[in-house]
Short mmCIF file of C-alpha atoms in Angstrom, two decimals:
data_model
loop_
_atom_site.label_atom_id
_atom_site.label_comp_id
_atom_site.label_asym_id
_atom_site.label_seq_id
_atom_site.Cartn_x
_atom_site.Cartn_y
_atom_site.Cartn_z
CA MET A 93 0.18 0.07 -0.29
CA THR A 94 1.09 3.51 -0.90
CA PHE A 95 0.63 7.23 -0.50
CA ALA A 96 1.19 9.88 -3.10
CA SER A 97 0.18 13.29 -3.58
CA ASN A 98 0.43 15.12 -7.16
CA PHE A 99 1.97 12.92 -8.92
CA TYR A 100 4.97 12.92 -11.01
CA LEU A 101 5.09 16.90 -9.52
CA PHE A 102 9.01 17.16 -11.24
CA GLN A 103 8.74 15.89 -14.58
CA SER A 104 5.04 18.02 -14.89
CA LYS A 105 4.85 21.69 -15.93
CA ALA A 106 2.04 21.20 -13.67
CA ALA A 107 0.99 19.67 -10.00
CA SER A 108 -2.11 17.67 -10.05
CA TRP A 109 -4.29 18.51 -7.49
CA ARG A 110 -5.01 15.13 -5.80
CA ASP A 111 -4.19 12.73 -3.42
CA THR A 112 -4.20 8.49 -4.27
CA LEU A 113 -4.19 5.47 -1.77
CA GLN A 114 -3.18 2.53 -3.81
CA MET A 115 -2.96 -0.83 -2.84
CA GLY A 116 -2.06 -4.12 -5.17
CA THR A 117 -5.07 -6.39 -4.26
CA ASP A 118 -2.59 -10.23 -4.08
CA ARG A 119 -3.24 -11.78 -1.12
CA THR A 120 0.19 -13.09 -0.43
CA ASP A 121 0.74 -9.84 0.15
CA SER A 122 -2.58 -9.00 2.60
CA ASP A 123 0.00 -8.55 5.89
CA LYS A 124 0.08 -4.67 3.57
CA VAL A 125 -3.74 -4.39 4.08
CA PRO A 126 -4.82 -2.65 7.05
CA GLU A 127 -6.57 -5.03 8.65
CA PHE A 128 -9.77 -3.21 9.31
CA LEU A 129 -10.31 -3.39 5.47
CA ARG A 130 -8.39 -6.49 4.53
CA SER A 131 -11.67 -9.02 3.86
CA GLU A 132 -14.07 -6.19 2.34
CA LEU A 133 -10.75 -5.20 0.22
CA PHE A 134 -10.50 -8.62 -1.34
CA GLU A 135 -14.28 -9.36 -1.36
CA LEU A 136 -14.64 -6.79 -3.73
CA ASP A 137 -11.57 -7.70 -5.47
CA GLN A 138 -13.74 -11.14 -6.37
CA HIS A 139 -15.95 -9.33 -8.18
CA ILE A 140 -14.23 -7.56 -9.64
CA LYS A 141 -12.01 -9.99 -11.28
CA GLN A 142 -15.41 -11.92 -12.21
CA LEU A 143 -16.15 -8.97 -13.84
CA GLY A 144 -12.95 -8.36 -15.50
CA GLU A 145 -12.82 -11.96 -17.49
CA THR A 146 -16.04 -11.50 -17.83
CA LEU A 147 -15.44 -8.12 -19.99
CA MET A 148 -12.41 -9.66 -21.25
CA GLU A 149 -14.16 -12.80 -23.24
CA ILE A 150 -16.67 -9.77 -25.16
CA LEU A 151 -13.27 -8.26 -25.84
CA CYS A 152 -12.08 -11.74 -27.12
CA GLU A 153 -15.38 -12.22 -29.29
CA GLY A 154 -15.45 -8.58 -30.84
CA LEU A 155 -11.61 -9.65 -31.89
CA GLY A 156 -12.30 -13.16 -33.08
CA VAL A 157 -9.60 -14.95 -31.16
CA GLU A 158 -10.71 -17.59 -28.85
CA ILE A 159 -13.26 -16.12 -25.60
CA ASN A 160 -10.56 -17.48 -23.21
CA ARG A 161 -7.38 -16.15 -24.75
CA LEU A 162 -7.17 -13.14 -22.26
CA LYS A 163 -7.20 -14.86 -19.40
CA ASN A 164 -5.16 -17.77 -20.38
CA MET A 165 -2.27 -15.20 -20.51
CA ALA A 166 -2.83 -14.15 -17.36
CA CYS A 167 -4.42 -10.64 -18.35
CA SER A 168 -7.19 -10.87 -14.98
CA GLU A 169 -4.08 -11.82 -12.51
CA ARG A 170 -3.26 -8.68 -11.74
CA ARG A 171 -4.85 -6.46 -10.75
CA HIS A 172 -3.91 -3.18 -8.80
CA LEU A 173 -6.66 -0.87 -6.91
CA ALA A 174 -6.12 3.11 -6.37
CA GLY A 175 -8.57 5.43 -4.77
CA HIS A 176 -8.19 8.74 -5.78
CA TYR A 177 -9.19 12.24 -3.71
CA TYR A 178 -9.73 15.50 -5.23
CA PRO A 179 -10.05 18.25 -3.44
CA TYR A 180 -11.78 21.51 -3.79
CA PHE A 181 -9.40 24.10 -5.69
CA PRO A 182 -10.74 27.33 -5.85
CA GLU A 183 -9.04 28.40 -9.45
CA PRO A 184 -9.35 25.39 -11.42
CA ASN A 185 -8.46 26.50 -14.37
CA ARG A 186 -4.49 26.84 -13.11
CA THR A 187 -4.12 22.96 -12.86
CA VAL A 188 -5.80 19.70 -13.34
CA GLY A 189 -6.69 17.07 -11.30
CA THR A 190 -5.18 15.01 -13.32
CA LYS A 191 -2.61 15.31 -16.56
CA PHE A 192 -4.24 13.72 -19.78
CA HIS A 193 -2.80 10.05 -20.62
CA THR A 194 -3.66 6.55 -21.52
CA ASP A 195 -3.46 3.94 -19.27
CA PRO A 196 -0.47 1.38 -19.17
CA SER A 197 -3.12 -1.30 -18.51
CA VAL A 198 -4.97 -3.93 -20.54
CA PHE A 199 -8.22 -2.41 -19.52
CA THR A 200 -9.64 -0.02 -15.84
CA ILE A 201 -12.11 -0.19 -13.96
CA LEU A 202 -13.19 3.35 -12.87
CA LEU A 203 -16.15 3.95 -10.29
CA GLN A 204 -16.54 7.77 -10.22
CA ASP A 205 -18.96 9.69 -7.89
CA HIS A 206 -21.69 12.18 -8.61
CA ILE A 207 -19.90 14.93 -9.17
CA GLY A 208 -18.09 14.01 -11.84
CA GLY A 209 -14.85 16.26 -13.62
CA LEU A 210 -13.13 13.37 -16.25
CA GLN A 211 -12.81 14.20 -19.49
CA VAL A 212 -11.85 12.15 -22.66
CA LYS A 213 -10.00 13.26 -26.02
CA HIS A 214 -12.48 13.76 -28.68
CA GLY A 215 -10.64 14.57 -31.64
CA GLU A 216 -9.13 17.33 -30.72
CA ASP A 217 -11.52 18.19 -27.93
CA TRP A 218 -12.34 17.69 -24.31
CA VAL A 219 -15.74 15.68 -23.80
CA ASP A 220 -17.12 15.59 -19.86
CA VAL A 221 -17.65 12.10 -19.19
CA LYS A 222 -20.65 12.54 -16.87
CA PRO A 223 -21.27 10.67 -14.13
CA LEU A 224 -24.23 8.16 -14.31
CA ASP A 225 -25.51 6.60 -10.60
CA GLY A 226 -24.40 2.70 -10.39
CA ALA A 227 -22.59 3.25 -13.92
CA LEU A 228 -18.83 2.11 -14.31
CA VAL A 229 -16.31 3.20 -16.97
CA ILE A 230 -13.94 0.86 -18.81
CA ASN A 231 -11.48 2.11 -20.23
CA ILE A 232 -8.86 0.59 -23.10
CA GLY A 233 -5.23 0.95 -22.00
CA ASP A 234 -2.79 1.21 -24.62
CA ILE A 235 -1.16 -2.74 -23.03
CA LEU A 236 -4.48 -4.19 -25.02
CA GLN A 237 -4.02 -1.73 -28.15
CA ILE A 238 -1.00 -3.52 -28.05
CA MET A 239 -2.23 -6.60 -27.91
CA SER A 240 -5.38 -6.33 -30.67
CA ASN A 241 -2.38 -4.63 -33.09
CA ASP A 242 -4.93 -1.24 -33.29
CA LYS A 243 -8.03 -3.40 -33.21
CA TYR A 244 -9.01 -1.94 -29.53
CA LEU A 245 -7.01 2.02 -28.78
CA SER A 246 -6.60 3.57 -25.49
CA VAL A 247 -7.92 5.99 -24.86
CA GLU A 248 -6.76 9.18 -23.60
CA HIS A 249 -8.40 10.71 -20.54
CA ARG A 250 -7.73 13.47 -17.53
CA VAL A 251 -9.47 14.99 -14.68
CA VAL A 252 -9.68 18.62 -14.46
CA ALA A 253 -9.19 20.28 -10.93
CA ASN A 254 -12.18 20.09 -8.84
CA SER A 255 -14.37 23.35 -8.65
CA PHE A 256 -17.00 22.35 -6.04
CA ARG A 257 -17.10 22.92 -2.68
CA LYS A 258 -16.99 19.00 -1.59
CA PRO A 259 -14.20 16.65 -2.57
CA ARG A 260 -14.34 14.24 -5.72
CA ILE A 261 -13.76 10.46 -5.13
CA SER A 262 -12.97 8.13 -7.91
CA ILE A 263 -11.68 4.59 -7.48
CA ALA A 264 -9.57 2.80 -10.65
CA ILE A 265 -8.87 -1.04 -10.73
CA PHE A 266 -6.14 -1.31 -13.18
CA PHE A 267 -5.76 -5.43 -14.71
CA ASN A 268 -2.20 -6.35 -16.14
CA PRO A 269 -0.73 -9.62 -17.49
CA GLY A 270 0.18 -11.66 -13.96
CA ASN A 271 3.11 -12.78 -15.85
CA MET A 272 6.47 -10.92 -15.78
CA GLU A 273 8.64 -12.59 -17.74
CA ILE A 274 6.97 -14.04 -20.66
CA LYS A 275 6.60 -11.33 -24.04
CA TYR A 276 3.58 -9.61 -25.00
CA GLY A 277 2.44 -8.60 -27.96
CA PRO A 278 -0.03 -8.41 -31.31
CA LEU A 279 -1.88 -11.50 -30.94
CA PRO A 280 -0.86 -13.85 -33.49
CA GLU A 281 -4.21 -14.28 -34.30
CA LEU A 282 -4.49 -11.18 -35.82
CA ILE A 283 -1.48 -10.98 -38.34
CA THR A 284 -1.89 -12.09 -41.29
CA PRO A 285 0.99 -11.70 -43.80
CA PRO A 286 1.17 -9.41 -45.86
CA LEU A 287 -2.39 -8.02 -45.67
CA LYS A 288 -1.84 -7.27 -41.61
CA LEU A 289 1.88 -6.28 -40.06
CA ALA A 290 1.91 -6.27 -36.73
CA ILE A 291 2.34 -2.60 -36.07
CA TYR A 292 3.97 -3.02 -32.49
CA LYS A 293 6.81 -5.16 -30.88
CA GLN A 294 6.58 -7.70 -28.18
CA PHE A 295 7.80 -6.55 -24.12
CA THR A 296 8.56 -7.85 -20.69
CA MET A 297 5.43 -6.34 -18.55
CA GLU A 298 8.96 -5.58 -16.26
CA ASP A 299 10.25 -3.92 -18.97
CA PHE A 300 7.09 -2.25 -20.26
CA MET A 301 5.47 -0.49 -16.51
CA MET A 302 10.16 0.55 -16.12
CA LYS A 303 9.30 2.51 -19.21
CA PHE A 304 6.32 3.83 -18.06
CA ARG A 305 7.13 4.73 -14.57
CA SER A 306 10.24 6.95 -16.06
CA LYS A 307 8.32 9.19 -18.26
CA GLY A 308 5.25 9.55 -16.28
CA LEU A 309 1.67 11.00 -17.25
CA ASP A 310 2.10 11.95 -21.07
CA GLY A 311 -0.36 11.23 -23.49
CA LYS A 312 0.05 7.98 -25.34
CA SER A 313 3.66 7.75 -24.26
CA SER A 314 3.53 4.64 -23.62
CA LEU A 315 3.44 3.40 -26.81
CA VAL A 316 6.29 5.14 -28.32
CA ASP A 317 9.28 2.85 -27.49
CA TYR A 318 6.80 0.21 -28.62
CA PHE A 319 6.41 0.59 -32.93
CA LEU A 320 7.38 -1.37 -35.43
CA LEU A 321 6.69 0.86 -38.30
#
């Protein structure tokens, strides 16, 4: 479990006006989770894992590959929860809640509260993602964009600074491959030369995450190092 305030403060032109509590959901590290919320976290994680694997089946069907393809590649095995707290900021035009970026994940499941503030890039415009009671936001991440060979595209998004008197709270759960040693890349089933060539090279998760952490939140920069074409 880690706590952070103003992510990438020394790498960004402006501070991200938020605090974040992060934790992995791996039971082997259960002693790192406070006891008072341990059972609730693991119960939530089981439901989230089931939802994530159902989403993976749907995504595989959309790609035209076997429905358990992503699950069999351990894409549901490494889950990471981040609770974001966005306090009131009286001059919201001077900074952001979270800088624009794409997620370095297979996909992200997000629950936002009623206050809102999440925006996605559409063309050259930023569009509000208005909160819906009981709804979850699913963000395609950079890893799935690579694995799908651009069939699915990661979504560029940001959070504006909170101008409301009440704090904004959101919960994000990131799904990442659990095997840190094998190589990931475009699924071979999606590559049929000469008509469909691989756009990206292969990578290990250790290398991918190390490069992401070195660059921080900066648009779709996670993909730059993996282009083949």
